[in-house]
Coordinates of C-alpha atoms in Angstrom, one line a residue:
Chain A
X1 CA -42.1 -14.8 -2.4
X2 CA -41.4 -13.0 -5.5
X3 CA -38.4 -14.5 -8.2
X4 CA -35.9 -12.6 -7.2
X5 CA -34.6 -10.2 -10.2
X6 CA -30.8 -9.5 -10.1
X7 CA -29.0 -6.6 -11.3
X8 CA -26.2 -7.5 -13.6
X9 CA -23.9 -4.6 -15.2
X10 CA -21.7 -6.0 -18.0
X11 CA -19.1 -4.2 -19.5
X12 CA -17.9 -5.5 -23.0
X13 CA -16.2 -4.8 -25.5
X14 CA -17.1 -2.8 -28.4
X15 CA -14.8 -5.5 -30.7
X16 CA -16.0 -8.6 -29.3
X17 CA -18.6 -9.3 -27.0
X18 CA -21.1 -6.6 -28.0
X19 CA -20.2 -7.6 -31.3
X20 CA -21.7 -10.5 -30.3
X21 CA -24.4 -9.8 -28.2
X22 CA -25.3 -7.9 -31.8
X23 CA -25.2 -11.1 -33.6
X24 CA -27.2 -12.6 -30.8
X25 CA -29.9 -9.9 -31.7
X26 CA -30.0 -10.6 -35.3
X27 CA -30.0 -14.1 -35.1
X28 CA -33.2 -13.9 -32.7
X29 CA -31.4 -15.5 -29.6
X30 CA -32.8 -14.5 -26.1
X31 CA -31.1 -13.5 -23.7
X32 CA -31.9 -12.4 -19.5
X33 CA -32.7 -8.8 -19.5
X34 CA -31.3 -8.5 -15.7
X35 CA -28.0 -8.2 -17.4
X36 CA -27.5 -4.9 -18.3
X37 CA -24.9 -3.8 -21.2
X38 CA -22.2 -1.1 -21.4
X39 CA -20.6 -0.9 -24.4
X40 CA -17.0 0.0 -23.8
X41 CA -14.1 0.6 -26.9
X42 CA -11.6 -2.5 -24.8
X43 CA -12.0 -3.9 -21.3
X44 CA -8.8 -2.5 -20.8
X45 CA -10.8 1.0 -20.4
X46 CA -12.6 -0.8 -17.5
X47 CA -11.2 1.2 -14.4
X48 CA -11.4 -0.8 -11.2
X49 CA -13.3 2.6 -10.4
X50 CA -16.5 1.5 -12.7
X51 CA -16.6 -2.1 -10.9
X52 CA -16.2 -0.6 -7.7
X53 CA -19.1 2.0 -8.2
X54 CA -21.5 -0.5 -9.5
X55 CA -21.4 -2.7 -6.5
X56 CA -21.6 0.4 -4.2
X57 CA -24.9 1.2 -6.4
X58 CA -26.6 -2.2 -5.4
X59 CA -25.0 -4.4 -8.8
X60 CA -25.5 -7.9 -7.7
X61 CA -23.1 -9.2 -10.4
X62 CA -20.7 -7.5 -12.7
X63 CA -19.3 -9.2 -16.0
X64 CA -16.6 -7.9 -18.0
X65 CA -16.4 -9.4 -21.1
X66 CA -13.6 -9.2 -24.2
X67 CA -12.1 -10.2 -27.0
X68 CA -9.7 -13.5 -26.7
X69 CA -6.3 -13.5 -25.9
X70 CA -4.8 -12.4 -29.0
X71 CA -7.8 -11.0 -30.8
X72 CA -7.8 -7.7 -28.8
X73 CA -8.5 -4.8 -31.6
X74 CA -5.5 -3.1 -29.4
X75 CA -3.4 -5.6 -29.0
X76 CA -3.2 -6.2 -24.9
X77 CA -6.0 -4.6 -23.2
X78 CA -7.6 -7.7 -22.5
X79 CA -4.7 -9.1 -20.4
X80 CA -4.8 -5.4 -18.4
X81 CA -8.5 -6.3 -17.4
X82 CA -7.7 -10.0 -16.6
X83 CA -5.1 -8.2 -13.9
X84 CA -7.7 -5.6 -12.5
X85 CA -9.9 -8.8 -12.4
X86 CA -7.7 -10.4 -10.1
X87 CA -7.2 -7.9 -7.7
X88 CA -10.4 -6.7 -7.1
X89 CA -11.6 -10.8 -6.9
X90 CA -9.1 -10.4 -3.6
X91 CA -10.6 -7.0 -2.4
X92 CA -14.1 -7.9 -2.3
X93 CA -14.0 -11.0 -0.6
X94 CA -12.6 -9.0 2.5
X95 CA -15.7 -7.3 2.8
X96 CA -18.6 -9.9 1.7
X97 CA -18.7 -9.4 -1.7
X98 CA -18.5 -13.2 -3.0
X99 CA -15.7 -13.6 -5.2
X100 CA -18.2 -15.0 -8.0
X101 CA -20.4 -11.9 -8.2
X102 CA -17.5 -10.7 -10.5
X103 CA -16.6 -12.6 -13.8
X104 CA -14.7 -12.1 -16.8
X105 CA -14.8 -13.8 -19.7
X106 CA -13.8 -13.6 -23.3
X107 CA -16.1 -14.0 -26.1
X108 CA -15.3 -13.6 -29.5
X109 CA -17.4 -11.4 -32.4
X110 CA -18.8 -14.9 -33.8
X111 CA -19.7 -16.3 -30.9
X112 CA -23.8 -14.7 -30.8
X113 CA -24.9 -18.3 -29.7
X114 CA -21.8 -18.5 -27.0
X115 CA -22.9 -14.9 -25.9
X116 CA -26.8 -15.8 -25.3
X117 CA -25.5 -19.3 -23.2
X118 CA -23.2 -17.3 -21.2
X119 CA -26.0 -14.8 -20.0
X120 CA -27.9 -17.3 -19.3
X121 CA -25.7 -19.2 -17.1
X122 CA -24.6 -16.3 -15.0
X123 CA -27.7 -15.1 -14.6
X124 CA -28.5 -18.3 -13.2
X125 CA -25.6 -18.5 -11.0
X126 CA -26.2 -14.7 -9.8
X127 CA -30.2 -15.8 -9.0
X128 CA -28.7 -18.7 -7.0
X129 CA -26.2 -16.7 -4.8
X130 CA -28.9 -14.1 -3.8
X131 CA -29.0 -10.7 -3.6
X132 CA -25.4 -9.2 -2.8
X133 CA -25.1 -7.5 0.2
X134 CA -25.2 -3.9 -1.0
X135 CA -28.4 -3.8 -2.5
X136 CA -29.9 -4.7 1.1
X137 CA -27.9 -2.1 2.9
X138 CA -27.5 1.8 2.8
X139 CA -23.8 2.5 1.7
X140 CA -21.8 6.0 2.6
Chain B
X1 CA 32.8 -5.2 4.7
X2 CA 31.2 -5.1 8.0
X3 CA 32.7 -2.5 10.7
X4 CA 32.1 -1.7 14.2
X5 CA 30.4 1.9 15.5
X6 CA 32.5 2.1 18.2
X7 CA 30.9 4.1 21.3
X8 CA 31.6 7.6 21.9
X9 CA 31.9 8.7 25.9
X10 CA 30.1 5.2 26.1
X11 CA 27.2 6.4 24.3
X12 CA 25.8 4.4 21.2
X13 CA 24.1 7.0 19.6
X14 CA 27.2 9.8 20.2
X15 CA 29.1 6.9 18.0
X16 CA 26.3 7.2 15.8
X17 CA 26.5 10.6 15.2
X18 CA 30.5 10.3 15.0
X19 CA 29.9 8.0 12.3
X20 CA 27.7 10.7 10.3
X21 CA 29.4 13.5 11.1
X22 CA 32.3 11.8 9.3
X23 CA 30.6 10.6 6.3
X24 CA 29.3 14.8 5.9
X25 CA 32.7 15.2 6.0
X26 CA 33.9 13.3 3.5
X27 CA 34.2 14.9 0.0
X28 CA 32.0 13.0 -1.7
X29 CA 29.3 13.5 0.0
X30 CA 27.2 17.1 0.1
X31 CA 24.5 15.9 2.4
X32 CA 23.3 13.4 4.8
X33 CA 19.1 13.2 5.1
X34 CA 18.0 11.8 8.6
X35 CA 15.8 12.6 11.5
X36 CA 17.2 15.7 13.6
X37 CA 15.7 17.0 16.9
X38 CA 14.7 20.7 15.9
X39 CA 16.2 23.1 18.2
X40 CA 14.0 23.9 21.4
X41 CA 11.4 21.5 20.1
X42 CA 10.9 17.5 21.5
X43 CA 9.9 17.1 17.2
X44 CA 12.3 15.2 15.4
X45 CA 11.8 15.5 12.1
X46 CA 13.6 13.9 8.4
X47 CA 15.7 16.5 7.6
X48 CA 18.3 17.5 5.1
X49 CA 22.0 18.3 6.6
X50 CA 25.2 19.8 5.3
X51 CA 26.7 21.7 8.0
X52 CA 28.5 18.5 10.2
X53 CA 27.7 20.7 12.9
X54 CA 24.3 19.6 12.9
X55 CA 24.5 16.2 13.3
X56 CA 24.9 16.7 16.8
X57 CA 21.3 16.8 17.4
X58 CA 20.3 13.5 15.0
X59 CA 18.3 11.4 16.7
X60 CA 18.2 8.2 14.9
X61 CA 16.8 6.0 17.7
X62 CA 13.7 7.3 18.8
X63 CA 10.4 6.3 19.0
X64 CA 9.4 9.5 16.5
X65 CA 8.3 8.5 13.1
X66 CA 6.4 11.8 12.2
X67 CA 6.0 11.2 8.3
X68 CA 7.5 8.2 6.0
X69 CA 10.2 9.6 4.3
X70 CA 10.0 7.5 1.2
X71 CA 8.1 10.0 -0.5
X72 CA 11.0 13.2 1.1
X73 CA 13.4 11.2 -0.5
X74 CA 11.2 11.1 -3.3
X75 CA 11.6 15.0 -3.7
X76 CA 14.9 15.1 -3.0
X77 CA 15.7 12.7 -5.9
X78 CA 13.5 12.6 -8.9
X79 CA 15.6 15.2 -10.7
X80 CA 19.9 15.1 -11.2
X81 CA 20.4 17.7 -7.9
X82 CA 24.3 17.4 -8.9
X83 CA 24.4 16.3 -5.1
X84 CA 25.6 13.1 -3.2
X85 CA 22.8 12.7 -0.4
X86 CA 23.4 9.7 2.4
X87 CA 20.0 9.1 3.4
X88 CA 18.3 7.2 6.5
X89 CA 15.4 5.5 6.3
X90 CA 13.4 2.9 8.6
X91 CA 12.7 -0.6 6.7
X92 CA 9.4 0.7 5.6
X93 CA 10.7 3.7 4.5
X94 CA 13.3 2.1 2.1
X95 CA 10.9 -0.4 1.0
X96 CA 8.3 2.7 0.1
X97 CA 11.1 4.5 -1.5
X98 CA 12.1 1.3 -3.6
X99 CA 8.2 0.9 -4.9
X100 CA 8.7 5.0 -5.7
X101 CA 12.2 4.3 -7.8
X102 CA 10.6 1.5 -9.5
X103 CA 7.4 4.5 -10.8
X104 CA 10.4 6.4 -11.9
X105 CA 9.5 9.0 -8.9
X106 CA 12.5 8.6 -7.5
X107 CA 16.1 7.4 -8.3
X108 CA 19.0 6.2 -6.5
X109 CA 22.1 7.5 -8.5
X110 CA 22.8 10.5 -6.3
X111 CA 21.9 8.6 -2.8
X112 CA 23.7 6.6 -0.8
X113 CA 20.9 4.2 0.5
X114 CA 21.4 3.2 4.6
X115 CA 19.2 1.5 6.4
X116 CA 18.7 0.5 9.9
X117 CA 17.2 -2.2 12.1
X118 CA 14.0 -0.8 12.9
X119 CA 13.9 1.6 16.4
X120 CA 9.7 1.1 16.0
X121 CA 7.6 4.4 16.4
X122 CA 4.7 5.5 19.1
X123 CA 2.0 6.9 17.2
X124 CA 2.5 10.7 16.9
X125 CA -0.4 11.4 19.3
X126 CA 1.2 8.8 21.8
X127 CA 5.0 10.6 21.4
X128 CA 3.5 13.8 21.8
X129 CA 2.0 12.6 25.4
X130 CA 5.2 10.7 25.7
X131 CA 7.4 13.9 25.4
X132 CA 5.2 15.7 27.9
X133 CA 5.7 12.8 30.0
X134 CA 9.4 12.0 29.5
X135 CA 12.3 13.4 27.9
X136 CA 13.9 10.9 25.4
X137 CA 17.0 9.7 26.6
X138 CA 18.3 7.4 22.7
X139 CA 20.8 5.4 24.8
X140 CA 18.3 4.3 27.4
X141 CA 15.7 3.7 24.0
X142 CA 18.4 1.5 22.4
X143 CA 18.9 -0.1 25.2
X144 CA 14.7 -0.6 25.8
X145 CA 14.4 -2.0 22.1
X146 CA 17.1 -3.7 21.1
X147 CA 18.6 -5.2 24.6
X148 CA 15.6 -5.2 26.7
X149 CA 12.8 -6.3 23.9
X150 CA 10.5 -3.2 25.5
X151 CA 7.0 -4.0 24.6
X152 CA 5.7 -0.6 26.1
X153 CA 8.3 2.6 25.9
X154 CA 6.8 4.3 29.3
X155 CA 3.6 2.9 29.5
X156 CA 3.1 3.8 25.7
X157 CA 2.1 0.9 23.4
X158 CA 4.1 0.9 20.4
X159 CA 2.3 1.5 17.0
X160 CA 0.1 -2.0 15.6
X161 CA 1.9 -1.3 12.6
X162 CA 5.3 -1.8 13.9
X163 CA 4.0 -4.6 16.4
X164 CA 3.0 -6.6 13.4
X165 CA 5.8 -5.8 11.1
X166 CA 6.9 -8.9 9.5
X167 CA 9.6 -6.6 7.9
X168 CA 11.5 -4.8 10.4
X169 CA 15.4 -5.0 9.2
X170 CA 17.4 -3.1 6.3
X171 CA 17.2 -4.2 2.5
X172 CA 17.8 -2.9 -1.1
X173 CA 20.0 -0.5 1.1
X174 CA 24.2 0.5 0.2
X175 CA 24.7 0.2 3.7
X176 CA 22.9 -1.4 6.9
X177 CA 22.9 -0.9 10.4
X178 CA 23.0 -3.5 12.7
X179 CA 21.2 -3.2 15.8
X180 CA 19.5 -6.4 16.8
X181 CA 22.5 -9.4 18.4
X182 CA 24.6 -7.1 18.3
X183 CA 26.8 -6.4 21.9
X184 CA 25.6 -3.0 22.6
X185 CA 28.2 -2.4 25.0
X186 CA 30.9 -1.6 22.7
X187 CA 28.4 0.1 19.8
X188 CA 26.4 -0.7 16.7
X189 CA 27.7 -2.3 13.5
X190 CA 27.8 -1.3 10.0
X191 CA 27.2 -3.9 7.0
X192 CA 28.2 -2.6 3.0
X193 CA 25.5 -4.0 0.8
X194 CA 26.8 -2.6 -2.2
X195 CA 30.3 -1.9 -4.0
X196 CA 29.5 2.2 -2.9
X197 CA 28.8 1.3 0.6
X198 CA 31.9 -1.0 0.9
X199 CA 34.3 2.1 -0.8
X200 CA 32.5 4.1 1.9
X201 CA 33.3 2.2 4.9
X202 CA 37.0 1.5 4.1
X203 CA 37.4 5.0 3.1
X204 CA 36.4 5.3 6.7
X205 CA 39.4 3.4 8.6
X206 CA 37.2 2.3 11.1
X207 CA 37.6 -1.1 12.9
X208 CA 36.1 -4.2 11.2
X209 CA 33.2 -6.4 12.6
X210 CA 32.3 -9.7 12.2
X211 CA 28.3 -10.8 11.9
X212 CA 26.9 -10.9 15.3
X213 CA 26.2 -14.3 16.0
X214 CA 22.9 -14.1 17.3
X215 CA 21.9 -12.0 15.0
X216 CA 20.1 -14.7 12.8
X217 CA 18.7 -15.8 16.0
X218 CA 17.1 -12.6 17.1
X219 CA 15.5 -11.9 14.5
X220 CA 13.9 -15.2 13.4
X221 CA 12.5 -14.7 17.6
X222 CA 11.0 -10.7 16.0
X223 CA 9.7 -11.8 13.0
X224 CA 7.4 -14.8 15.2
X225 CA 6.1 -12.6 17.7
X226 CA 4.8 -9.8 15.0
X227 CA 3.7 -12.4 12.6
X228 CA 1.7 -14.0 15.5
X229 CA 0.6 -10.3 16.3
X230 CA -0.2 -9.9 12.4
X231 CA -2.4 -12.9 12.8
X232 CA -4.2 -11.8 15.6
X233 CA -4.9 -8.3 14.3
X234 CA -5.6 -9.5 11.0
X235 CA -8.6 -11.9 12.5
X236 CA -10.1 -8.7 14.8
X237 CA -9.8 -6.3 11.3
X238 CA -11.6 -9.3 9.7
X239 CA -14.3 -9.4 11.9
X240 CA -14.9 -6.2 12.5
X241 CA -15.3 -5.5 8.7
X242 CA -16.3 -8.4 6.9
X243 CA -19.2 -7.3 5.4
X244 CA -20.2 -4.1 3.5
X245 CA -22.5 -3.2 6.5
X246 CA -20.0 -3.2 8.9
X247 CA -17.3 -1.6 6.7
X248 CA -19.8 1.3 6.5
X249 CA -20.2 1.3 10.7
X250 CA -15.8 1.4 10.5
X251 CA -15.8 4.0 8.1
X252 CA -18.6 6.2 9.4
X253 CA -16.4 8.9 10.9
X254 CA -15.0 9.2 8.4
X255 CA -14.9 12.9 7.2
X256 CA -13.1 12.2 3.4
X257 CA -10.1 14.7 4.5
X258 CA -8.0 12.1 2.3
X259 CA -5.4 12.2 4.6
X260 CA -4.8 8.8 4.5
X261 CA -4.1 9.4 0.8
X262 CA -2.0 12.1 1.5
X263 CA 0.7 10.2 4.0
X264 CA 0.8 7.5 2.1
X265 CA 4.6 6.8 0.8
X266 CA 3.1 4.3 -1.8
X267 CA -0.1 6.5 -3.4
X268 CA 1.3 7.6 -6.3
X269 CA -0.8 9.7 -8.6
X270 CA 0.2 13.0 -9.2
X271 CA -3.4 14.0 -9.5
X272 CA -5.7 11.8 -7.4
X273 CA -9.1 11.4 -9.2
X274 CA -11.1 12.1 -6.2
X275 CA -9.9 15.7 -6.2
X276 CA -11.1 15.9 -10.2
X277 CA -14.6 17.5 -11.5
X278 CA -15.4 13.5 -11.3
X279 CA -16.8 13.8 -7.6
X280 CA -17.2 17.4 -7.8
X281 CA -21.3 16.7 -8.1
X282 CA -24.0 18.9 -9.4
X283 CA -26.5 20.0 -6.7
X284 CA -29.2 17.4 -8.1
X285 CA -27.0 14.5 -7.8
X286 CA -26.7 14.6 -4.5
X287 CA -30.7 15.1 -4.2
X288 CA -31.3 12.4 -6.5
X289 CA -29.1 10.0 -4.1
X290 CA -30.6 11.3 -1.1
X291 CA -34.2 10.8 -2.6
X292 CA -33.4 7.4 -3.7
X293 CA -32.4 6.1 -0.4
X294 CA -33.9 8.8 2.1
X295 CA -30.5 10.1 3.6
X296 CA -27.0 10.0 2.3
X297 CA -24.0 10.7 4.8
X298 CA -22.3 13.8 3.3
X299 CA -19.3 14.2 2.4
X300 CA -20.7 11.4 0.2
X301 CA -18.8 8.5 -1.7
X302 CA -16.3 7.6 1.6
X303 CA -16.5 3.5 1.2
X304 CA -16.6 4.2 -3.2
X305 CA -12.8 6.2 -1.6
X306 CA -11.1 3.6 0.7
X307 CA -12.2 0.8 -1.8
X308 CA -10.8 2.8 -5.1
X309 CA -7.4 3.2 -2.8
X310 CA -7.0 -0.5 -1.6
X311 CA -7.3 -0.9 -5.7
X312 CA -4.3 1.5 -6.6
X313 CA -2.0 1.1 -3.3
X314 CA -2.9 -2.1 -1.4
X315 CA 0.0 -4.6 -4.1
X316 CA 2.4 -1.6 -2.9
X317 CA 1.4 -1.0 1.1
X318 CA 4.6 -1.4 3.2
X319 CA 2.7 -1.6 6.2
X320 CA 4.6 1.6 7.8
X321 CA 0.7 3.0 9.5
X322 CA 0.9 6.5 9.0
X323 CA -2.3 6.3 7.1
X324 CA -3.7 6.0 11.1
X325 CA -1.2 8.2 12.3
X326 CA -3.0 10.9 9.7
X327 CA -6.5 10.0 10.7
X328 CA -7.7 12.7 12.6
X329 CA -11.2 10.7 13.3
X330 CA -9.3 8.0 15.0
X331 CA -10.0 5.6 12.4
X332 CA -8.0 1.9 12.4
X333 CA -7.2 2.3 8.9
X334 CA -3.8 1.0 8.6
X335 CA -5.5 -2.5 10.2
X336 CA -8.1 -2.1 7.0
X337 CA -5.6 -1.6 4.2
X338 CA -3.1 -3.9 6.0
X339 CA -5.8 -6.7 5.5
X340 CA -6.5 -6.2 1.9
X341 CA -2.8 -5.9 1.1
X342 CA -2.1 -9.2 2.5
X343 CA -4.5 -10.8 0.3
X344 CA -4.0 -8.5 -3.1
X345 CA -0.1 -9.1 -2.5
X346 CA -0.5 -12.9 -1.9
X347 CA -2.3 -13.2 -4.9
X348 CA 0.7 -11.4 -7.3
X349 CA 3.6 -13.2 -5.0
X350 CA 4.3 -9.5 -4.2
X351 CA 6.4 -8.2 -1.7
X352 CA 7.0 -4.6 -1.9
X353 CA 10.2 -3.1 -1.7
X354 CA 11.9 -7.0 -1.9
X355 CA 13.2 -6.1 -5.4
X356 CA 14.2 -3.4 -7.1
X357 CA 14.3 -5.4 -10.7
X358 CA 10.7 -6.9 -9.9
X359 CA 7.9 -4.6 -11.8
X360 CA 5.0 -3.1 -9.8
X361 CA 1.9 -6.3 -10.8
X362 CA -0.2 -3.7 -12.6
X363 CA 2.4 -2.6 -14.6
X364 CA 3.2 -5.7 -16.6
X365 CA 0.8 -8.7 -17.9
X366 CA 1.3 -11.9 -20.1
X367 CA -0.5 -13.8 -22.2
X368 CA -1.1 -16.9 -20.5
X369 CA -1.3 -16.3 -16.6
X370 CA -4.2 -16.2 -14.1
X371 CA -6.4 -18.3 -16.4
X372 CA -8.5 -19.2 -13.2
X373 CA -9.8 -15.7 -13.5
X374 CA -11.9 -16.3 -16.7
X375 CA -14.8 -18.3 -17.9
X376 CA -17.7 -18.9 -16.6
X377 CA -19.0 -22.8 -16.4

């Protein structure tokens, strides 16, 4: 059987964790190139909307990724995502979409060695829990 | 203060009326908003009063519940009117209207709040057969609900959202009426829950009531039989669309009329974003999906809908149903959102409509809370 490729959509910040993911670049750190960046100004621009979508489009694991709590370049957007996080970790659930297919986490401009783990280990995690759901079946 | 609503020509809901008819009449008040049986018509319908004439066709008791009011009230209150409005409401309704005061889209200076022990409500497709089939007599309904525990009115199953209510009595209100242990036989009685509602009812004269004993009783007995029901209806939901698949199958007829949205007391955008230019497609778009998967449903993006709306409205969902009542595809949506709002609410310790003080959970955050939400090991 062929390794099975995921999708991953990560939305980070343009502060932090692409910051980051830059540094990871210039320092020559690798990286799995399932996980596919969107560079957004705060993760508190992340609209439930965008998460929602990329599941719908067959995603079979969504990252959203910031600045740490007190680093955010506007002060609380971070904490707004951590919220949507929450809720949307109770709506899909209801409907097969394993809790773990959506992750946040917070990693700081520095952290280009941090950033490349991370990857790494989610893409790992995402390989192990399979395909999600979505990308097997037609959606309306 | 609590006070008695005596009968009038042994009638409960004459003494009901009485009871309005002289709160119109006071000074203070210009208007009184409840449901009113529209001349020559079997529709009651929320309506605004100031001629105490009119009262005589109220109908508070019925098994009517057309449209939750929450978001009437909403209208009638966003903006100083320089009126005093008493205004009526179901549990669900107050607890919709108390999630709209807290979005500033709606305010309580100019009402007086009263609430009631829920009557329950057919679905409107049920009262209409219902009215063909039976003219609504509110002494013999009281008596069916509150006396007799009815589970069917005339054959007609009551609404799954009232049978699974968890949340059927008056609160946040300025003055309550008490239906359930009460002795029917000699009328209803009326709690103050608030310094207005207690000037109100004295201003009144009218005699005073003690709690009715069983009261506590009775409705500790309600809240275990629709809880049980919750449980039940929230395991057949479950199973019927636990998987994206299957949500697709539920969702299949539908035809995106948004009506759902529409009667919902608690979806409260002033501009929803699926009527923007955002899923107003070009042409191609809707090639490119179609070519992509070899046949897309049209009107497209119907689960991408229901899932954005359990993310704005399910913290907030009273649980009233008229999101099913709307559905013109015949589509158990209430059960759907009902489900997701059980978890979503569970997770923010939410209960909407509880608290007036207590901010909507996407309106506020904190540094340190739901830390379990981040990191990945």
């Amino acid at each position: 059987m062929e390794k099975f490729e995921p999708v991953i959509i990560a939305f980070v910040c343009n502060w932090c964790t692409y910051t980051a993911a830059d540094l990871a670049g210039t320092s020559r750190l690798s990286y799995p190139d399932n996980i596919r960046l969107i560079r957004v100004m705060c993760t508190g621009m992340v609209d439930p909307q965008y998460v929602i979508k990329a599941f719908l489009e067959g995603a079979d694991g969504v990252l959203i990724s910031g600045c740490h709590p007190g680093d955010c370049h506007y002060i609380n957007g971070n904490y707004k995502a951590r919220r949507r996080i929450k809720l949307l970790q109770e709506i899909f659930p209801r409907f097969g979409i394993e809790k773990d297919r959506l992750r946040l986490t917070w990693i700081g401009a520095s952290d280009g060695i941090e950033f490349a783990e991370v990857m790494t280990r989610l893409n790992d995690q995402i390989i192990e829990m399979g395909p999600s759901q979505t990308s097997l079946s037609k959606v309306i | 203060m609590m006070i008695k609503i005596e009968q009038e020509d042994n009638s409960s809901s004459k003494g009901v009326q009485q009871f309005f008819k002289r709160l119109l009449e006071m000074q203070e008040i210009d208007a009184v908003f409840l449901p009113v049986r529209l001349k020559e018509s079997s529709s009651i319908m929320p309506s605004l009063v100031t001629d105490p004439a009119r009262i005589a066709n109220a109908v508070l008791f019925s098994p009517a519940f057309p449209i939750n009011s929450a978001r009437m009230v909403s209208r009638l209150s966003y903006k100083v009117s320089g009126r005093k409005t008493a205004v009526v409401l179901r549990p669900c309704e107050m607890r919709a209207f108390i999630e709209l005061v807290k979005l500033k889209q709606g305010a309580r200076e100019e009402l007086i709040l009263i609430g009631m022990d829920c009557p329950k409500a057919l679905t409107s497709s049920d009262y209409a057969a219902y009215m063909k089939k039976d003219s609504l007599d509110e002494d013999a309904y009281i008596e069916a609900v509150f006396s007799n525990k009815a589970e069917t009115i005339s054959g007609f199953d009551f609404s799954s959202a009232c049978n699974t209510c968890e949340n059927s009595f008056p609160v946040n209100t300025d003055i309550s009426i008490f239906l359930h242990g009460v002795d029917l036989s000699d009328g209803v009685v009326a709690e103050s829950c608030s310094d207005m509602g207690a000037q109100i009812l004295e201003s009144l004269n009218m005699p005073e009531a003690a709690i009715p004993e069983k009261r506590a009783e009775v409705m500790m007995q309600i809240k275990e039989t629709h809880s049980k029901a919750n449980e039940a209806m929230m395991a057949d939901i479950g199973e019927r669309t636990d998987s994206i698949a299957k949500l697709t199958v539920f969702l299949d007829r539908c035809i995106n009329c948004y009506n759902c949205r529409n009667m919902c007391p608690v979806c409260y955008c002033k501009e929803c974003v699926f009527n923007t230019d955002v899923f107003f497609h070009q042409p191609v778009q809707y090639h490119q999906w179609s070519e992509k998967k070899g046949l897309i449903k049209m009107p497209t993006d119907t689960v991408f809908y229901h899932l954005t709306r359990m993310a704005h409205m399910s913290h907030a969902c009273v649980g009233c149903g008229q999101c099913s009542n709307a559905c013109p595809s015949d589509i158990d949506v209430f059960e759907l959102f009902k489900r997701v709002a059980h978890h979503t609410q569970a997770a923010f310790e939410y209960l909407p409509g509880s608290d007036e003080n207590e901010p909507p959970p996407l309106s506020v955050f904190y540094e340190k809370e739901f830390e379990d939400v981040v990191g990945i090991k």
